[in-house]
Coordinates of C-alpha atoms in Angstrom, one line a residue:
M1 CA -118.2 -104.2 150.1
C2 CA -120.2 -101.1 150.8
I3 CA -120.0 -100.1 147.1
L4 CA -121.3 -103.5 146.0
L5 CA -124.1 -103.5 148.5
Q6 CA -125.2 -100.0 147.5
E7 CA -125.1 -101.1 143.8
A8 CA -127.2 -104.1 144.6
E9 CA -129.7 -102.0 146.4
A10 CA -129.9 -99.5 143.6
T11 CA -129.9 -101.8 140.5
G12 CA -130.5 -105.3 141.9
E13 CA -127.1 -106.4 140.6
M14 CA -123.5 -106.5 141.7
D15 CA -120.8 -105.9 139.1
F16 CA -117.7 -107.4 140.8
L17 CA -115.4 -107.1 137.8
S18 CA -115.9 -103.4 137.2
T19 CA -115.9 -102.5 140.9
L20 CA -112.6 -104.4 141.4
K21 CA -111.0 -102.8 138.4
T22 CA -111.8 -99.4 139.8
L23 CA -110.6 -100.3 143.3
R24 CA -107.3 -101.8 142.0
L25 CA -106.4 -98.5 140.3
Q26 CA -106.5 -97.0 143.8
R27 CA -105.2 -100.0 145.8
T28 CA -102.9 -102.2 143.7
S29 CA -102.7 -105.0 146.4
M30 CA -106.4 -105.5 146.6
V31 CA -107.7 -109.0 145.6
Q32 CA -104.7 -110.7 144.1
T33 CA -105.7 -114.4 144.0
V34 CA -108.6 -116.5 142.7
G35 CA -109.3 -117.5 146.3
Q36 CA -109.7 -113.9 147.4
Y37 CA -112.0 -113.3 144.4
L38 CA -114.2 -116.2 145.4
F39 CA -114.2 -115.2 149.0
L40 CA -115.4 -111.7 148.0
H41 CA -118.4 -113.3 146.2
K42 CA -119.3 -115.4 149.3
L43 CA -118.9 -112.4 151.6
A44 CA -121.1 -110.2 149.4
L45 CA -123.8 -112.9 149.2
A46 CA -123.8 -113.3 153.0
A47 CA -123.9 -109.5 153.6
H48 CA -126.7 -109.1 151.1
V49 CA -129.0 -111.8 152.3
T50 CA -128.6 -110.8 156.0
R51 CA -129.2 -107.1 155.4
G52 CA -131.8 -105.8 157.8
T53 CA -131.4 -108.6 160.3
R54 CA -129.1 -106.7 162.7
I55 CA -130.8 -106.1 166.0
P56 CA -129.3 -103.9 168.8
A57 CA -128.7 -105.8 172.0
Q58 CA -131.2 -103.7 174.0
E59 CA -134.0 -104.6 171.5
I60 CA -133.5 -108.4 171.2
Q61 CA -136.0 -109.4 173.8
A62 CA -138.7 -107.1 172.5
R63 CA -138.1 -108.2 168.8
L64 CA -138.0 -111.9 169.5
K65 CA -140.5 -111.8 172.4
V66 CA -138.6 -114.3 174.5
N67 CA -136.7 -114.2 177.7
G68 CA -134.1 -116.3 179.5
Y69 CA -136.7 -118.5 181.1
S70 CA -138.2 -119.4 177.8
D71 CA -134.8 -120.5 176.4
E72 CA -134.0 -122.4 179.6
F73 CA -137.4 -124.2 179.6
K74 CA -136.9 -125.2 175.9
A75 CA -133.5 -126.6 176.7
V76 CA -134.8 -128.6 179.6
C77 CA -137.7 -130.0 177.4
E78 CA -135.2 -131.0 174.7
A79 CA -133.1 -132.9 177.1
N80 CA -135.9 -134.5 179.1
F81 CA -136.5 -137.7 177.2
L82 CA -138.6 -140.3 179.1
D83 CA -137.9 -144.0 179.4
A84 CA -139.5 -146.4 176.9
D85 CA -141.9 -147.6 179.6
D86 CA -143.0 -144.0 180.2
G87 CA -144.4 -143.8 176.7
T88 CA -141.4 -142.7 174.6
S89 CA -141.4 -144.1 171.1
E90 CA -138.3 -145.3 169.4
T91 CA -139.1 -143.0 166.6
E92 CA -139.1 -139.9 168.8
P93 CA -136.2 -137.4 168.8
G94 CA -133.5 -138.3 171.2
F95 CA -134.2 -142.0 171.5
N96 CA -131.0 -143.2 169.8
V97 CA -128.9 -140.4 171.2
Y98 CA -129.4 -141.7 174.7
L99 CA -129.8 -145.4 173.7
N100 CA -127.1 -146.8 176.1
R101 CA -128.7 -145.3 179.2
R102 CA -131.9 -147.2 178.4
L103 CA -130.3 -150.5 179.0
S104 CA -131.5 -151.9 182.3
A105 CA -127.9 -152.6 183.4
N106 CA -127.1 -148.9 183.0
K107 CA -130.2 -147.2 184.5
D108 CA -128.9 -147.6 188.0
K109 CA -125.6 -145.9 187.1
N110 CA -127.3 -142.5 186.5
R111 CA -127.6 -140.2 189.5
V112 CA -130.5 -138.3 187.9
K113 CA -132.4 -140.1 185.2
N114 CA -132.7 -137.0 183.0
I115 CA -129.1 -135.9 183.2
L116 CA -127.6 -138.2 180.7
P117 CA -124.4 -138.4 178.5
N118 CA -124.8 -138.2 174.8
D119 CA -123.3 -141.4 173.3
A120 CA -121.4 -139.3 170.8
H121 CA -119.4 -137.7 173.6
R122 CA -119.4 -140.4 176.2
P123 CA -116.1 -142.2 177.1
V124 CA -116.3 -146.0 176.7
L125 CA -114.8 -148.1 179.4
A126 CA -112.7 -151.2 178.7
C127 CA -114.1 -154.2 180.5
E128 CA -111.7 -155.9 182.9
T129 CA -114.2 -158.7 183.6
K130 CA -117.4 -159.8 182.0
S131 CA -119.5 -158.4 184.9
L132 CA -118.2 -154.9 184.3
G133 CA -119.9 -152.9 181.6
K134 CA -118.6 -150.2 179.3
Y135 CA -121.0 -147.5 180.4
I136 CA -120.4 -144.5 182.7
N137 CA -122.3 -141.3 183.1
A138 CA -119.6 -139.0 181.8
V139 CA -118.8 -136.9 178.8
F140 CA -115.7 -135.4 177.1
V141 CA -115.7 -131.6 177.4
P142 CA -113.6 -129.1 175.4
N143 CA -110.7 -127.0 176.7
L144 CA -108.3 -124.6 175.0
V145 CA -106.2 -127.4 173.6
S146 CA -108.7 -130.1 172.5
S147 CA -112.4 -130.8 172.2
R148 CA -111.9 -134.2 173.9
L149 CA -109.2 -133.8 176.5
D150 CA -111.2 -133.2 179.7
L151 CA -113.9 -135.3 181.3
L152 CA -117.0 -134.4 183.2
T153 CA -118.8 -136.9 185.4
Q154 CA -121.2 -137.1 188.3
L155 CA -120.2 -137.8 191.9
P156 CA -120.0 -141.6 192.1
L157 CA -122.9 -143.6 193.4
P158 CA -122.0 -146.3 195.9
A159 CA -122.3 -148.8 193.1
T160 CA -120.3 -146.8 190.6
V161 CA -117.1 -146.1 192.6
T162 CA -115.3 -148.8 190.8
D163 CA -116.5 -147.4 187.4
F164 CA -115.2 -143.9 188.5
W165 CA -111.7 -145.2 189.1
R166 CA -111.8 -147.2 185.9
L167 CA -112.5 -144.0 184.1
V168 CA -109.7 -142.2 185.9
T169 CA -107.1 -144.9 185.3
Q170 CA -108.1 -145.9 181.8
F171 CA -108.0 -142.4 180.5
S172 CA -104.9 -141.4 182.5
V173 CA -106.5 -138.6 184.5
G174 CA -103.9 -136.8 186.5
L175 CA -106.1 -134.2 188.2
V176 CA -109.6 -134.7 189.7
V177 CA -111.6 -131.6 190.8
A178 CA -114.6 -132.7 192.9
F179 CA -117.4 -130.4 194.2
D180 CA -119.7 -130.9 197.1
T181 CA -117.7 -133.9 198.4
D182 CA -118.8 -133.2 202.0
S183 CA -122.3 -134.4 201.0
R184 CA -121.1 -138.0 201.1
H185 CA -121.3 -137.8 204.9
S186 CA -125.0 -136.9 204.8
D187 CA -126.2 -138.3 201.5
E188 CA -126.3 -142.0 201.2
T189 CA -126.4 -141.8 197.4
V190 CA -122.9 -140.4 197.2
G191 CA -120.3 -143.2 197.2
T192 CA -117.0 -142.8 199.1
F193 CA -114.5 -142.7 196.3
V194 CA -111.7 -140.9 198.3
P195 CA -110.7 -142.1 201.8
D196 CA -110.8 -139.7 204.8
I197 CA -107.5 -138.0 205.4
E198 CA -106.6 -140.2 208.4
G199 CA -108.7 -143.1 207.4
D200 CA -108.0 -146.5 205.9
P201 CA -107.7 -146.9 202.2
I202 CA -110.8 -147.5 200.1
K203 CA -111.0 -150.9 198.6
T204 CA -113.2 -152.0 195.7
D205 CA -113.4 -155.1 193.6
L206 CA -110.5 -153.8 191.4
F207 CA -108.8 -150.9 193.3
E208 CA -107.3 -149.8 196.5
V209 CA -107.2 -146.0 196.8
Q210 CA -104.9 -144.2 199.2
A211 CA -104.9 -140.4 199.9
K212 CA -102.5 -138.0 201.5
L213 CA -103.3 -134.3 202.4
T214 CA -101.0 -131.9 200.6
A215 CA -102.9 -128.6 201.1
D216 CA -105.8 -127.3 203.1
S217 CA -107.6 -123.9 202.8
S218 CA -111.0 -122.3 203.3
I219 CA -112.1 -123.2 199.8
G220 CA -111.1 -126.9 199.8
Q221 CA -108.4 -129.5 200.3
E222 CA -105.8 -130.9 197.9
L223 CA -105.0 -134.6 198.2
L224 CA -102.3 -136.7 196.6
V225 CA -104.1 -139.9 195.6
T226 CA -102.5 -143.2 194.7
V227 CA -104.5 -145.9 193.0
F228 CA -103.5 -149.5 193.2
K229 CA -104.9 -152.2 191.0
K230 CA -104.3 -155.9 191.8
R231 CA -101.4 -155.0 194.0
K232 CA -99.8 -152.8 191.4
S233 CA -99.7 -149.0 191.5
I234 CA -101.1 -147.7 188.2
L235 CA -101.7 -144.0 188.9
S236 CA -100.7 -141.2 191.2
G237 CA -102.3 -137.8 190.9
A238 CA -104.0 -134.9 192.6
V239 CA -107.5 -134.5 193.8
S240 CA -108.8 -131.1 194.9

């Protein structure tokens, strides 16, 4: 590759055939298939057009004249799409991406109006009754096995506790990791989705949720949660 790049710099051309003939006299196993020959052309093209674009890490900020705050602000601006009644046009970027959250029935299901799921990555709930919608503020997130195996969602609102357990049961979630759960005792916007350790089960329109403490430490608790739907146990798993 270095030979070809040096040749291109000196003559403005790359003679692949002559170069490979010379190299194969020295290394008989070099470039044995058509695919390898094509790959070499693509690699040479990429290397040639990107020459001079390498920037040492310590010079990036000076060369690009940006900092972390600029990138963070840009990301926030790109995600911060206003509601239609705030002046956003249907032709503006992002309108269709977040179309489902604009429905009046779904607006109250978002904890923060500007933290929204992209419809391309949002799980769609099955409707048990006509009054229940398909929307939940959640997204699939990748792990080491699959790009759509784990789920990320907000702490349930009082009105979305049923939707939360619909998500868990419909997608066979076996482990729930919840952060800042103590805030439900002081924040009225956080719905009670797991019962207190020694308290009565939680009952919603569709579910009854029971919990049993299995581990307790300084960093959190682990509960064994059993979810009943219409008098039938449909899921048992851990919550930490």
